[in-house]
Amino acid sequence: DTGVSQNPRHKITKRGQNVTFRCDPISEHNRLYWYRQTLGQGPEFLTYFQNEAQLEKSRLLSDRFSAERPKGSFSTLEIQRTEQGDSAMYLCASSLAETGNGYTFGSGTRLTVV
Amino acid sequence: DQQVKQNSPSLSVQEGRISILNCDYTNSMFDYFLWYKKYPAEGPTFLISISSIKDKNEDGRFTVFLNKSAKHLSLHIVPSQPGDSAVYFCAASASPGTYKYIFGTGTRLKVLA
């Protein structure tokens, strides 16, 4: 098991472009989460999936953001018409619903919108 | 509305001494707390947790104390080692099996050799 894998590690994009990030969770984990971290802040919850179902979306997730988890395995997070305020570290995490030991995070995708 | 607060952005400690990182919360519904450690260019790593039914949980050099009446928890690292230098985040949730944690802003610990 290689842990939670996120690609790409870094993404620089021009304002107005669309970007997509991928997360591959730990294979036996049924929950997958997306968080966003900006400079000087802690991670902020964006959304989570239980298997393939997206069960909650934060109000931080505007209409330009969409996340999917087809077949309950990997997940993608797409940002349309990127804005400079979208620049952040996007963290994916996974867990088993039954455990209380928190999440396993990936190393994140750092997005810079220029 | 910052429900989980880490008021010390940074802390420096000599190697071998105790490091104490503090965290305060405002939501009385929180009953499960975690500490994560984050190195540069890596995701946060789970360190230790505590349920509200306990006031202390220990794991090796790491001990977390919870004071529910004061809505305060602290992480003690004894003895501190240079490899402990990282950013530490406190996180809270309403139950251990929950899907959502609220994180503090982090404290950068530097352990001086």
mmCIF file of N, CA and C in Angstrom, chain A residues 9 31 33 35 37 40-43 45 48 56 91 97 99-108, chain B residues 2 32 34 36 38 41-46 49 89 96-106:
data_model
loop_
_atom_site.group_PDB
_atom_site.id
_atom_site.type_symbol
_atom_site.label_atom_id
_atom_site.label_comp_id
_atom_site.label_asym_id
_atom_site.label_seq_id
_atom_site.Cartn_x
_atom_site.Cartn_y
_atom_site.Cartn_z
ATOM 1 N N ARG A 9 1.622 17.181 -8.469
ATOM 2 C CA ARG A 9 2.076 17.781 -7.214
ATOM 3 C C ARG A 9 1.975 19.307 -7.275
ATOM 4 N N ARG A 31 -13.989 6.015 2.534
ATOM 5 C CA ARG A 31 -14.267 7.455 2.570
ATOM 6 C C ARG A 31 -13.118 8.234 1.945
ATOM 7 N N TYR A 33 -11.913 12.390 1.097
ATOM 8 C CA TYR A 33 -12.178 13.781 1.456
ATOM 9 C C TYR A 33 -11.301 14.693 0.617
ATOM 10 N N TYR A 35 -9.776 18.633 1.002
ATOM 11 C CA TYR A 35 -9.582 19.810 1.836
ATOM 12 C C TYR A 35 -8.755 20.818 1.051
ATOM 13 N N GLN A 37 -5.996 24.103 1.722
ATOM 14 C CA GLN A 37 -5.200 24.827 2.715
ATOM 15 C C GLN A 37 -4.542 26.024 2.060
ATOM 16 N N GLY A 40 -0.857 29.986 5.952
ATOM 17 C CA GLY A 40 -1.123 30.435 7.307
ATOM 18 C C GLY A 40 -2.411 29.904 7.912
ATOM 19 N N GLN A 41 -3.093 29.038 7.178
ATOM 20 C CA GLN A 41 -4.347 28.474 7.677
ATOM 21 C C GLN A 41 -4.245 26.957 7.797
ATOM 22 N N GLY A 42 -5.151 26.390 8.559
ATOM 23 C CA GLY A 42 -5.245 24.951 8.600
ATOM 24 C C GLY A 42 -6.087 24.445 7.440
ATOM 25 N N PRO A 43 -6.081 23.144 7.206
ATOM 26 C CA PRO A 43 -6.922 22.589 6.145
ATOM 27 C C PRO A 43 -8.399 22.882 6.382
ATOM 28 N N PHE A 45 -12.336 21.913 5.133
ATOM 29 C CA PHE A 45 -13.131 20.873 4.485
ATOM 30 C C PHE A 45 -13.821 21.402 3.234
ATOM 31 N N TYR A 48 -16.808 15.399 0.794
ATOM 32 C CA TYR A 48 -16.383 14.034 1.056
ATOM 33 C C TYR A 48 -17.306 13.033 0.371
ATOM 34 N N GLU A 56 -21.500 15.354 1.218
ATOM 35 C CA GLU A 56 -21.582 16.731 1.681
ATOM 36 C C GLU A 56 -20.609 17.609 0.896
ATOM 37 N N LEU A 91 -5.706 19.217 -0.679
ATOM 38 C CA LEU A 91 -5.344 17.976 -0.008
ATOM 39 C C LEU A 91 -6.458 16.962 -0.142
ATOM 40 N N ALA A 97 -14.610 4.293 7.380
ATOM 41 C CA ALA A 97 -15.674 4.957 8.133
ATOM 42 C C ALA A 97 -15.723 4.495 9.575
ATOM 43 N N THR A 99 -13.311 3.690 11.729
ATOM 44 C CA THR A 99 -12.210 3.970 12.646
ATOM 45 C C THR A 99 -12.241 5.421 13.092
ATOM 46 N N GLY A 100 -11.660 5.664 14.218
ATOM 47 C CA GLY A 100 -11.605 7.019 14.735
ATOM 48 C C GLY A 100 -10.206 7.581 14.775
ATOM 49 N N ASN A 101 -9.351 7.105 13.893
ATOM 50 C CA ASN A 101 -7.978 7.568 13.909
ATOM 51 C C ASN A 101 -7.693 8.618 12.853
ATOM 52 N N GLY A 102 -8.703 9.390 12.541
ATOM 53 C CA GLY A 102 -8.460 10.473 11.606
ATOM 54 C C GLY A 102 -8.256 9.964 10.204
ATOM 55 N N TYR A 103 -7.731 10.838 9.395
ATOM 56 C CA TYR A 103 -7.526 10.529 7.995
ATOM 57 C C TYR A 103 -6.074 10.202 7.716
ATOM 58 N N THR A 104 -5.857 9.635 6.520
ATOM 59 C CA THR A 104 -4.530 9.590 5.925
ATOM 60 C C THR A 104 -4.544 10.580 4.775
ATOM 61 N N PHE A 105 -3.700 11.585 4.867
ATOM 62 C CA PHE A 105 -3.637 12.614 3.835
ATOM 63 C C PHE A 105 -2.630 12.250 2.761
ATOM 64 N N GLY A 106 -2.882 12.750 1.557
ATOM 65 C CA GLY A 106 -1.881 12.738 0.513
ATOM 66 C C GLY A 106 -0.974 13.954 0.667
ATOM 67 N N SER A 107 -0.020 14.067 -0.216
ATOM 68 C CA SER A 107 0.937 15.178 -0.146
ATOM 69 C C SER A 107 0.398 16.468 -0.750
ATOM 70 N N GLY A 108 -0.742 16.374 -1.404
ATOM 71 C CA GLY A 108 -1.389 17.573 -1.897
ATOM 72 C C GLY A 108 -0.999 17.976 -3.303
ATOM 73 N N GLN B 2 -13.605 31.183 13.943
ATOM 74 C CA GLN B 2 -12.571 30.180 14.131
ATOM 75 C C GLN B 2 -12.960 29.312 15.321
ATOM 76 N N TYR B 32 -14.200 14.937 20.060
ATOM 77 C CA TYR B 32 -13.083 14.099 19.615
ATOM 78 C C TYR B 32 -12.042 15.019 19.001
ATOM 79 N N LEU B 34 -7.856 15.609 17.589
ATOM 80 C CA LEU B 34 -6.666 14.972 17.029
ATOM 81 C C LEU B 34 -5.556 16.000 16.882
ATOM 82 N N TYR B 36 -2.229 16.586 14.310
ATOM 83 C CA TYR B 36 -1.526 16.198 13.102
ATOM 84 C C TYR B 36 -0.208 16.946 13.057
ATOM 85 N N LYS B 38 2.854 18.185 10.321
ATOM 86 C CA LYS B 38 3.049 18.402 8.891
ATOM 87 C C LYS B 38 4.467 18.894 8.621
ATOM 88 N N ALA B 41 6.103 20.265 2.198
ATOM 89 C CA ALA B 41 5.895 19.495 0.965
ATOM 90 C C ALA B 41 5.276 18.116 1.211
ATOM 91 N N GLU B 42 4.733 17.900 2.403
ATOM 92 C CA GLU B 42 4.036 16.648 2.681
ATOM 93 C C GLU B 42 2.650 16.957 3.229
ATOM 94 N N GLY B 43 1.755 15.976 3.147
ATOM 95 C CA GLY B 43 0.455 16.153 3.777
ATOM 96 C C GLY B 43 0.553 15.967 5.273
ATOM 97 N N PRO B 44 -0.452 16.428 6.016
ATOM 98 C CA PRO B 44 -0.465 16.229 7.468
ATOM 99 C C PRO B 44 -0.486 14.744 7.808
ATOM 100 N N THR B 45 0.187 14.387 8.890
ATOM 101 C CA THR B 45 0.249 13.003 9.360
ATOM 102 C C THR B 45 -0.401 12.920 10.733
ATOM 103 N N PHE B 46 -1.309 11.956 10.901
ATOM 104 C CA PHE B 46 -1.972 11.767 12.184
ATOM 105 C C PHE B 46 -0.950 11.419 13.265
ATOM 106 N N SER B 49 -4.765 11.106 19.212
ATOM 107 C CA SER B 49 -6.134 11.573 19.368
ATOM 108 C C SER B 49 -6.576 11.431 20.815
ATOM 109 N N PHE B 89 -0.979 20.707 13.823
ATOM 110 C CA PHE B 89 -2.366 21.159 13.736
ATOM 111 C C PHE B 89 -3.214 20.407 14.740
ATOM 112 N N PRO B 96 -16.021 10.456 16.827
ATOM 113 C CA PRO B 96 -14.818 9.845 16.263
ATOM 114 C C PRO B 96 -15.008 9.287 14.870
ATOM 115 N N GLY B 97 -16.215 8.912 14.513
ATOM 116 C CA GLY B 97 -16.417 8.353 13.176
ATOM 117 C C GLY B 97 -16.902 9.372 12.179
ATOM 118 N N THR B 98 -16.755 10.659 12.531
ATOM 119 C CA THR B 98 -17.306 11.701 11.686
ATOM 120 C C THR B 98 -16.523 11.856 10.406
ATOM 121 N N TYR B 99 -17.102 12.563 9.498
ATOM 122 C CA TYR B 99 -16.447 12.778 8.226
ATOM 123 C C TYR B 99 -15.716 14.108 8.164
ATOM 124 N N LYS B 100 -15.946 14.986 9.096
ATOM 125 C CA LYS B 100 -15.430 16.339 8.967
ATOM 126 C C LYS B 100 -14.703 16.789 10.226
ATOM 127 N N TYR B 101 -13.483 17.252 10.038
ATOM 128 C CA TYR B 101 -12.730 17.814 11.136
ATOM 129 C C TYR B 101 -12.529 19.300 10.890
ATOM 130 N N ILE B 102 -12.540 20.058 11.965
ATOM 131 C CA ILE B 102 -12.225 21.482 11.928
ATOM 132 C C ILE B 102 -10.808 21.642 12.443
ATOM 133 N N PHE B 103 -9.961 22.226 11.622
ATOM 134 C CA PHE B 103 -8.549 22.359 11.964
ATOM 135 C C PHE B 103 -8.234 23.749 12.487
ATOM 136 N N GLY B 104 -7.262 23.808 13.380
ATOM 137 C CA GLY B 104 -6.693 25.080 13.788
ATOM 138 C C GLY B 104 -5.705 25.572 12.737
ATOM 139 N N THR B 105 -5.114 26.725 13.000
ATOM 140 C CA THR B 105 -4.214 27.339 12.017
ATOM 141 C C THR B 105 -2.785 26.824 12.113
ATOM 142 N N GLY B 106 -2.501 26.030 13.142
ATOM 143 C CA GLY B 106 -1.192 25.404 13.234
ATOM 144 C C GLY B 106 -0.194 26.176 14.082
#
